[in-house]
Short mmCIF file of C-alpha atoms and ligand atoms in Angstrom, two decimals:
data_model
loop_
_atom_site.label_atom_id
_atom_site.label_comp_id
_atom_site.label_asym_id
_atom_site.label_seq_id
_atom_site.Cartn_x
_atom_site.Cartn_y
_atom_site.Cartn_z
CA MET A 6 115.41 107.99 131.74
CA LYS A 7 112.35 108.98 129.69
CA THR A 8 110.88 106.29 127.46
CA LEU A 9 109.01 106.64 124.18
CA LEU A 10 106.72 104.07 122.59
CA VAL A 11 106.31 104.56 118.83
CA THR A 12 103.88 102.50 116.77
CA GLY A 13 104.67 102.18 113.07
CA SER A 14 108.34 102.68 113.97
CA SER A 15 109.65 101.27 110.69
CA GLY A 16 107.53 103.66 108.60
CA LEU A 17 108.36 107.13 107.34
CA ILE A 18 107.11 109.12 110.34
CA GLY A 19 107.66 106.48 113.01
CA SER A 20 111.33 106.07 112.12
CA GLU A 21 111.92 109.82 112.10
CA VAL A 22 110.27 110.09 115.51
CA CYS A 23 112.54 107.35 116.90
CA LEU A 24 115.64 109.25 115.73
CA GLN A 25 114.40 112.63 116.94
CA PHE A 26 113.44 111.44 120.45
CA ASN A 27 116.64 109.41 120.74
CA ARG A 28 118.54 112.69 120.23
CA LEU A 29 116.39 114.18 123.00
CA GLY A 30 117.54 111.45 125.37
CA TYR A 31 114.56 109.10 125.36
CA ARG A 32 114.90 105.31 125.38
CA ILE A 33 113.00 104.12 122.30
CA HIS A 34 110.57 101.21 121.96
CA GLY A 35 109.25 100.65 118.43
CA VAL A 36 106.17 98.61 117.49
CA ASP A 37 105.92 97.44 113.87
CA ASN A 38 105.07 94.17 112.16
CA ASN A 39 105.98 95.27 108.61
CA GLN A 40 102.29 95.34 107.74
CA ARG A 41 103.09 97.86 104.99
CA ALA A 42 104.51 94.94 102.97
CA VAL A 43 101.17 93.12 103.43
CA PHE A 44 99.18 96.20 102.38
CA PHE A 45 101.34 97.10 99.34
CA GLY A 46 103.49 94.06 98.53
CA PRO A 47 107.31 93.87 98.56
CA GLN A 48 107.70 97.48 97.32
CA GLY A 49 106.18 98.60 100.63
CA ASP A 50 108.56 96.54 102.78
CA THR A 51 109.97 98.58 105.68
CA ARG A 52 112.45 96.07 107.15
CA TRP A 53 115.35 98.11 105.73
CA ASN A 54 114.24 101.02 107.90
CA GLN A 55 113.89 98.83 110.98
CA LYS A 56 117.50 97.69 110.47
CA ARG A 57 118.61 101.30 110.03
CA LEU A 58 117.08 102.19 113.41
CA GLY A 59 118.71 99.17 115.02
CA SER A 60 122.13 100.41 114.00
CA ALA A 61 121.51 104.16 114.51
CA ILE A 62 119.96 103.96 117.99
CA PRO A 63 121.79 102.24 120.84
CA GLN A 64 119.32 100.20 122.92
CA PHE A 65 116.56 100.55 120.33
CA GLN A 66 113.99 97.93 121.21
CA HIS A 67 111.83 96.58 118.40
CA HIS A 68 108.53 94.84 119.22
CA GLU A 69 107.10 92.69 116.45
CA LEU A 70 103.52 93.36 117.47
CA ASP A 71 100.28 94.02 115.57
CA ILE A 72 98.34 96.98 116.98
CA ARG A 73 95.17 94.91 116.44
CA ASP A 74 96.44 92.65 119.24
CA ARG A 75 94.61 94.32 122.13
CA ILE A 76 95.99 92.10 124.89
CA GLY A 77 99.52 92.29 123.50
CA LEU A 78 99.44 96.11 123.44
CA LEU A 79 98.08 96.34 126.96
CA GLY A 80 100.82 94.02 128.22
CA LEU A 81 103.52 96.00 126.42
CA ILE A 82 102.37 99.35 127.79
CA ARG A 83 102.10 98.00 131.32
CA GLN A 84 105.64 96.64 130.99
CA VAL A 85 107.26 99.70 129.34
CA ARG A 86 105.17 102.44 131.04
CA PRO A 87 106.23 104.95 128.37
CA SER A 88 106.62 108.65 129.23
CA ALA A 89 105.06 109.43 125.82
CA ILE A 90 103.30 107.52 123.02
CA ILE A 91 103.44 108.41 119.35
CA HIS A 92 101.02 106.49 117.19
CA THR A 93 101.89 106.36 113.50
CA ALA A 94 100.99 102.75 112.57
CA ALA A 95 98.17 102.66 110.04
CA GLN A 96 96.78 101.41 106.80
CA PRO A 97 97.68 104.73 105.16
CA SER A 98 96.16 104.55 101.68
CA HIS A 99 92.95 106.20 100.57
CA ASP A 100 92.65 103.88 97.55
CA ARG A 101 93.80 100.61 99.14
CA ALA A 102 91.12 100.75 101.86
CA ALA A 103 88.21 99.83 99.57
CA ALA A 104 89.84 96.49 98.74
CA ILE A 105 90.54 95.60 102.39
CA PRO A 106 87.78 97.34 104.39
CA PHE A 107 88.04 95.22 107.53
CA ASP A 108 91.85 95.31 107.66
CA ASP A 109 91.64 99.07 107.17
CA PHE A 110 89.08 99.68 109.92
CA ASP A 111 90.58 97.14 112.32
CA THR A 112 93.99 98.77 111.96
CA ASN A 113 93.09 102.44 111.83
CA ALA A 114 90.06 102.71 114.09
CA VAL A 115 90.19 99.65 116.38
CA GLY A 116 94.01 99.62 116.58
CA THR A 117 93.94 103.24 117.76
CA MET A 118 91.24 102.41 120.31
CA ASN A 119 93.36 99.50 121.58
CA LEU A 120 96.27 101.85 122.09
CA LEU A 121 94.20 104.60 123.73
CA GLU A 122 92.66 102.23 126.22
CA ALA A 123 96.04 100.62 126.98
CA ALA A 124 97.42 104.14 127.57
CA ARG A 125 94.52 105.06 129.86
CA GLN A 126 95.10 101.93 131.91
CA GLY A 127 98.90 101.94 131.86
CA CYS A 128 100.18 105.55 131.60
CA PRO A 129 97.31 108.08 131.60
CA GLU A 130 99.64 111.00 132.33
CA SER A 131 101.82 110.41 129.25
CA PRO A 132 101.33 112.58 126.14
CA PHE A 133 99.64 110.62 123.34
CA VAL A 134 100.18 111.90 119.79
CA HIS A 135 98.09 110.42 117.00
CA MET A 136 98.91 110.82 113.30
CA SER A 137 95.58 111.65 111.70
CA THR A 138 94.99 112.89 108.15
CA ASN A 139 93.43 115.71 106.17
CA LYS A 140 91.11 113.06 104.69
CA VAL A 141 89.00 113.52 107.83
CA TYR A 142 87.60 116.55 105.97
CA GLY A 143 86.44 114.23 103.17
CA ASP A 144 86.11 115.89 99.79
CA ALA A 145 84.42 118.99 101.28
CA PRO A 146 87.50 121.15 100.47
CA ASN A 147 86.59 120.54 96.79
CA ARG A 148 83.51 122.75 97.30
CA ILE A 149 85.72 125.83 97.78
CA PRO A 150 85.71 127.91 94.57
CA LEU A 151 89.02 127.60 92.73
CA ASP A 152 91.13 129.57 90.29
CA GLU A 153 92.82 127.63 87.52
CA LEU A 154 96.42 128.84 87.15
CA PRO A 155 98.83 127.64 84.43
CA THR A 156 100.27 124.77 86.52
CA ARG A 157 97.98 124.49 89.57
CA TRP A 158 94.60 125.06 91.15
CA ASP A 159 94.33 127.60 93.97
CA TYR A 160 91.60 128.78 96.31
CA ALA A 161 89.62 131.67 94.83
CA ASP A 162 87.98 132.38 98.18
CA LEU A 163 90.22 134.66 100.24
CA ALA A 164 88.92 133.08 103.45
CA TYR A 165 91.25 130.18 102.58
CA SER A 166 94.28 132.17 101.47
CA GLU A 167 96.27 130.66 104.37
CA GLY A 168 94.81 127.19 103.76
CA ILE A 169 92.39 124.88 105.57
CA ALA A 170 92.04 125.39 109.33
CA GLU A 171 91.02 122.92 112.03
CA ASP A 172 87.41 124.14 112.22
CA PHE A 173 86.69 122.99 108.66
CA PRO A 174 83.60 120.66 108.59
CA ILE A 175 84.34 116.94 108.90
CA ASP A 176 81.02 115.32 107.94
CA GLN A 177 78.55 115.08 105.05
CA SER A 178 81.20 114.56 102.42
CA LYS A 179 82.97 111.62 100.76
CA HIS A 180 85.97 110.48 102.79
CA SER A 181 86.95 107.11 101.25
CA LEU A 182 86.86 104.18 103.67
CA PHE A 183 90.35 105.19 104.79
CA GLY A 184 89.21 108.74 105.61
CA ALA A 185 86.28 107.34 107.58
CA SER A 186 88.37 104.86 109.60
CA LYS A 187 90.91 107.61 110.36
CA LEU A 188 88.12 110.00 111.33
CA ALA A 189 86.75 107.41 113.79
CA ALA A 190 90.23 107.23 115.34
CA ASP A 191 90.62 111.03 115.34
CA ILE A 192 87.33 111.55 117.20
CA MET A 193 88.22 108.83 119.72
CA VAL A 194 91.66 110.40 120.39
CA GLN A 195 89.94 113.75 121.00
CA GLU A 196 87.38 112.05 123.23
CA TYR A 197 90.04 110.42 125.44
CA GLY A 198 91.47 113.92 125.78
CA ARG A 199 88.20 115.61 126.65
CA TYR A 200 86.37 112.84 128.54
CA PHE A 201 89.29 111.28 130.44
CA SER A 202 91.62 114.34 130.41
CA LEU A 203 94.42 112.41 128.73
CA PRO A 204 97.02 114.68 127.09
CA THR A 205 96.11 113.66 123.52
CA CYS A 206 96.68 115.29 120.19
CA CYS A 207 95.52 114.60 116.61
CA LEU A 208 97.76 115.78 113.78
CA ARG A 209 95.79 115.95 110.56
CA GLY A 210 98.55 115.43 108.05
CA GLY A 211 98.79 116.82 104.54
CA CYS A 212 101.49 115.03 102.51
CA LEU A 213 104.16 113.82 104.90
CA THR A 214 107.29 112.97 103.03
CA GLY A 215 111.05 112.59 103.11
CA PRO A 216 113.93 110.42 101.97
CA ASN A 217 112.92 107.45 104.13
CA HIS A 218 109.50 106.79 102.62
CA SER A 219 108.95 103.43 100.92
CA GLY A 220 106.76 105.21 98.34
CA VAL A 221 104.33 103.12 96.27
CA GLU A 222 101.71 104.10 93.72
CA LEU A 223 98.94 104.03 96.30
CA HIS A 224 100.77 105.95 99.02
CA GLY A 225 103.60 108.47 99.26
CA PHE A 226 103.18 110.44 96.04
CA LEU A 227 106.42 112.48 96.02
CA SER A 228 108.58 109.53 96.95
CA TYR A 229 106.90 107.33 94.33
CA LEU A 230 107.02 110.05 91.67
CA ALA A 231 110.78 110.52 92.20
CA LYS A 232 111.33 106.78 92.03
CA CYS A 233 109.42 106.59 88.71
CA ASN A 234 111.49 109.45 87.35
CA LEU A 235 114.80 107.78 88.20
CA LEU A 236 113.66 104.41 86.79
CA GLY A 237 112.22 106.02 83.63
CA ARG A 238 108.80 104.56 84.54
CA GLU A 239 105.47 106.16 83.65
CA TYR A 240 103.79 108.01 86.52
CA LYS A 241 100.00 107.93 86.21
CA ILE A 242 98.14 111.19 86.86
CA PHE A 243 94.54 110.71 87.98
CA GLY A 244 92.43 113.64 86.73
CA TYR A 245 92.33 117.35 87.62
CA LYS A 246 94.77 118.04 84.72
CA GLY A 247 97.73 117.20 86.96
CA LYS A 248 97.18 120.55 88.65
CA GLN A 249 96.00 119.07 91.97
CA VAL A 250 97.82 120.70 94.87
CA ARG A 251 99.31 119.03 97.95
CA ASP A 252 101.22 120.59 100.82
CA ASN A 253 104.34 118.65 101.67
CA ILE A 254 106.14 118.49 104.97
CA HIS A 255 109.45 116.79 105.68
CA SER A 256 109.20 114.02 108.28
CA GLU A 257 111.82 115.82 110.42
CA ASP A 258 109.54 118.85 110.78
CA VAL A 259 106.69 116.50 111.74
CA ALA A 260 108.81 114.82 114.43
CA ARG A 261 109.96 118.20 115.76
CA PHE A 262 106.36 119.29 116.24
CA MET A 263 105.60 116.07 118.11
CA ALA A 264 108.50 116.78 120.45
CA CYS A 265 107.14 120.31 121.08
CA PHE A 266 103.74 118.84 121.96
CA CYS A 267 105.22 116.24 124.32
CA GLU A 268 107.11 119.00 126.17
CA ALA A 269 103.94 121.07 126.68
CA PRO A 270 100.92 118.83 126.07
CA ARG A 271 97.24 119.79 126.01
CA CYS A 272 94.14 117.59 126.20
CA GLY A 273 92.22 116.73 123.03
CA ALA A 274 94.24 119.07 120.78
CA VAL A 275 93.83 119.05 116.99
CA TYR A 276 96.23 120.54 114.43
CA ASN A 277 96.44 120.57 110.66
CA LEU A 278 100.02 119.59 109.96
CA GLY A 279 101.38 120.03 106.46
CA GLY A 280 103.89 122.08 104.55
CA GLY A 281 101.47 124.99 104.25
CA LYS A 282 101.15 127.12 101.14
CA GLN A 283 104.90 127.75 100.90
CA ASN A 284 105.64 124.02 100.58
CA SER A 285 102.74 123.17 98.30
CA CYS A 286 103.00 121.99 94.71
CA SER A 287 100.89 120.44 91.98
CA ILE A 288 101.86 117.18 90.33
CA LEU A 289 103.03 119.08 87.23
CA GLU A 290 105.20 121.32 89.44
CA ALA A 291 106.57 118.27 91.28
CA PHE A 292 107.63 116.77 87.92
CA GLU A 293 109.64 119.91 87.14
CA MET A 294 111.34 119.95 90.52
CA VAL A 295 112.29 116.28 90.42
CA GLU A 296 113.59 116.68 86.85
CA SER A 297 115.78 119.58 87.99
CA PHE A 298 117.55 117.22 90.44
CA SER A 299 117.66 114.04 88.38
CA GLY A 300 118.26 115.58 84.96
CA GLN A 301 115.75 113.08 83.57
CA LYS A 302 112.45 113.94 81.88
CA GLN A 303 109.44 112.58 83.79
CA GLN A 304 107.48 109.95 81.83
CA TYR A 305 103.77 110.02 82.57
CA ILE A 306 100.33 109.09 81.34
CA TYR A 307 97.16 110.96 82.05
CA CYS A 308 93.94 109.30 83.10
CA ASP A 309 90.85 111.54 82.99
CA GLU A 310 89.19 110.00 86.01
CA ASN A 311 90.25 111.39 89.36
CA ARG A 312 90.65 109.18 92.42
CA ALA A 313 87.36 108.92 94.35
CA GLY A 314 87.12 111.72 96.90
CA ASP A 315 90.59 113.07 96.04
CA HIS A 316 91.32 116.68 96.94
CA ILE A 317 91.71 119.13 94.03
CA CYS A 318 93.55 121.68 96.12
CA TYR A 319 94.59 121.25 99.73
CA TYR A 320 97.06 123.08 101.86
CA SER A 321 97.09 123.37 105.64
CA ASP A 322 96.66 126.57 107.60
CA LEU A 323 99.58 126.35 110.04
CA ARG A 324 98.66 129.35 112.19
CA LYS A 325 97.19 127.39 115.12
CA MET A 326 100.31 125.21 115.39
CA LYS A 327 102.61 128.21 115.27
CA SER A 328 100.55 130.15 117.76
CA ASP A 329 100.32 127.29 120.31
CA TYR A 330 103.97 126.26 119.80
CA PRO A 331 105.86 129.41 118.74
CA ASN A 332 109.22 127.59 118.76
CA TRP A 333 108.04 125.37 115.93
CA ASP A 334 108.15 126.25 112.25
CA ILE A 335 108.85 124.57 108.92
CA THR A 336 112.64 124.32 108.59
CA ILE A 337 113.01 122.26 105.39
CA SER A 338 111.82 123.69 102.07
CA LEU A 339 110.04 121.62 99.47
CA ARG A 340 113.00 121.92 97.07
CA GLU A 341 115.41 120.65 99.69
CA THR A 342 113.06 117.78 100.55
CA ILE A 343 112.76 116.73 96.91
CA GLY A 344 116.55 116.86 96.53
CA GLN A 345 116.90 114.54 99.53
CA ILE A 346 114.26 112.13 98.18
CA VAL A 347 115.99 111.90 94.79
CA ASP A 348 119.39 111.29 96.44
CA ALA A 349 117.93 108.62 98.72
CA TRP A 350 116.35 106.69 95.84
CA LYS A 351 119.64 106.84 93.93
CA GLY A 352 121.17 104.90 96.81
CA ARG A 353 118.28 102.44 97.15
CA ILE A 354 117.37 101.42 93.56
N1 NAD B 411 102.61 109.92 104.50
C1 NAD B 411 101.60 110.73 104.31
O1 NAD B 411 101.54 111.44 103.31
C2 NAD B 411 100.52 110.84 105.35
C3 NAD B 411 99.57 111.86 105.20
C4 NAD B 411 98.58 112.02 106.18
C5 NAD B 411 98.56 111.17 107.27
N2 NAD B 411 99.49 110.18 107.38
C6 NAD B 411 99.41 109.30 108.54
O2 NAD B 411 100.66 109.29 109.20
C7 NAD B 411 100.90 108.01 109.76
C8 NAD B 411 102.24 107.50 109.30
O3 NAD B 411 102.30 107.49 107.88
P1 NAD B 411 103.59 106.97 107.13
O4 NAD B 411 103.63 107.67 105.84
O5 NAD B 411 104.76 106.99 108.06
O6 NAD B 411 103.16 105.46 106.86
P2 NAD B 411 104.08 104.18 106.66
O7 NAD B 411 103.24 103.17 105.95
O8 NAD B 411 105.40 104.57 106.08
O9 NAD B 411 104.33 103.70 108.17
C9 NAD B 411 103.36 103.02 108.92
C10 NAD B 411 104.03 101.83 109.59
O10 NAD B 411 103.04 101.18 110.38
C11 NAD B 411 103.21 99.78 110.27
N3 NAD B 411 101.93 99.14 110.54
C12 NAD B 411 100.82 99.19 109.77
N4 NAD B 411 99.85 98.46 110.31
C13 NAD B 411 100.34 97.94 111.46
C14 NAD B 411 99.81 97.10 112.47
N5 NAD B 411 98.56 96.62 112.38
N6 NAD B 411 100.57 96.79 113.54
C15 NAD B 411 101.85 97.26 113.64
N7 NAD B 411 102.42 98.05 112.68
C16 NAD B 411 101.67 98.38 111.62
C17 NAD B 411 103.69 99.57 108.83
O11 NAD B 411 104.41 98.35 108.67
C18 NAD B 411 104.58 100.79 108.60
O12 NAD B 411 105.95 100.53 108.86
C19 NAD B 411 99.70 107.15 109.37
O13 NAD B 411 98.77 107.19 110.41
C20 NAD B 411 99.12 107.87 108.17
O14 NAD B 411 97.74 107.63 108.00
C21 NAD B 411 100.47 110.01 106.45
#
């Protein structure tokens, strides 16, 4: 029987991956220490999701392990010898990183290195998928000339009409400490692919979302925005007139791509993984969509100052993913995703 090791298994992407690969017949080992509750407080707690996996997946094995524990990870990989590794554990917030720089770097950069080296020693032939981020491009996408439309910004330069591709420059821009720690991990994952020929892959995520996100103000904007709407709480917009654009992808479509990669892996691959232009929206547009499901007007306040290094307009060019893995495509529209998020919060708050 094939075995999958998933780090961050109680999080949004990790949990979806566990369910997806269970359906594909893998035995699932999850690694998570509920660090999200340490990063973001009780609102970020992911134990509910861990319990959900325990009941949904027969033989699901949870490992209460910190990915910063180098020896522990090495021991676990030697014991499990997974047929594939999917690495989604991280300190995931751009803004939170500045307050906890060592925790951020130790988790994102060193934790990834711990896992890579354990994989090289314990199962070098197994596909290794790393969840990276579009913040590796820093704020350089903000240099692209933009058009201001009534509810959103859009690229004025036709070279980007399909979005940002993988050859976009990664240095000499402001990344946030989070973007920098994730970039260190991204480069190392590529290096293990190129230098040691491990079948590794970096997925540079746009906004990954879905009904199982424990959205908080500092991470998981659609999930948090929907929660604010349902609770009648004010959502705070940080600059750019609320017209900043994000491309949103449902966690199921993320997990399906990971499965495609594990079936036909390459070494040192890099993909920009988001919802693409068709699943992009601005914050103002997200308000409207959430309101259409909840029937409640979104309360918000506007703060002139944007978040440091925040993208004004970002959507991923999905052409490389679709060309390398023609069986993969986006299957869940943004509207459907938002409907699912609203329904999920109704059951959880
Ligand atoms: N959600 C997004 O919009 C988004 C966008 C781009 C990239 N990403 C990346 O995708 C990955 C998954 O994101 P997510 O939204 O599922 O995050 P998440 O916070 O929902 O899940 C991450 C999980 O990892 C666990 N974790 C954190 N540190 C750990 C540690 N030291 N040891 C063990 N477990 C630990 C947390 O408890 C949490 O359950 C991350 O690498 C993130 O940077 C996410």
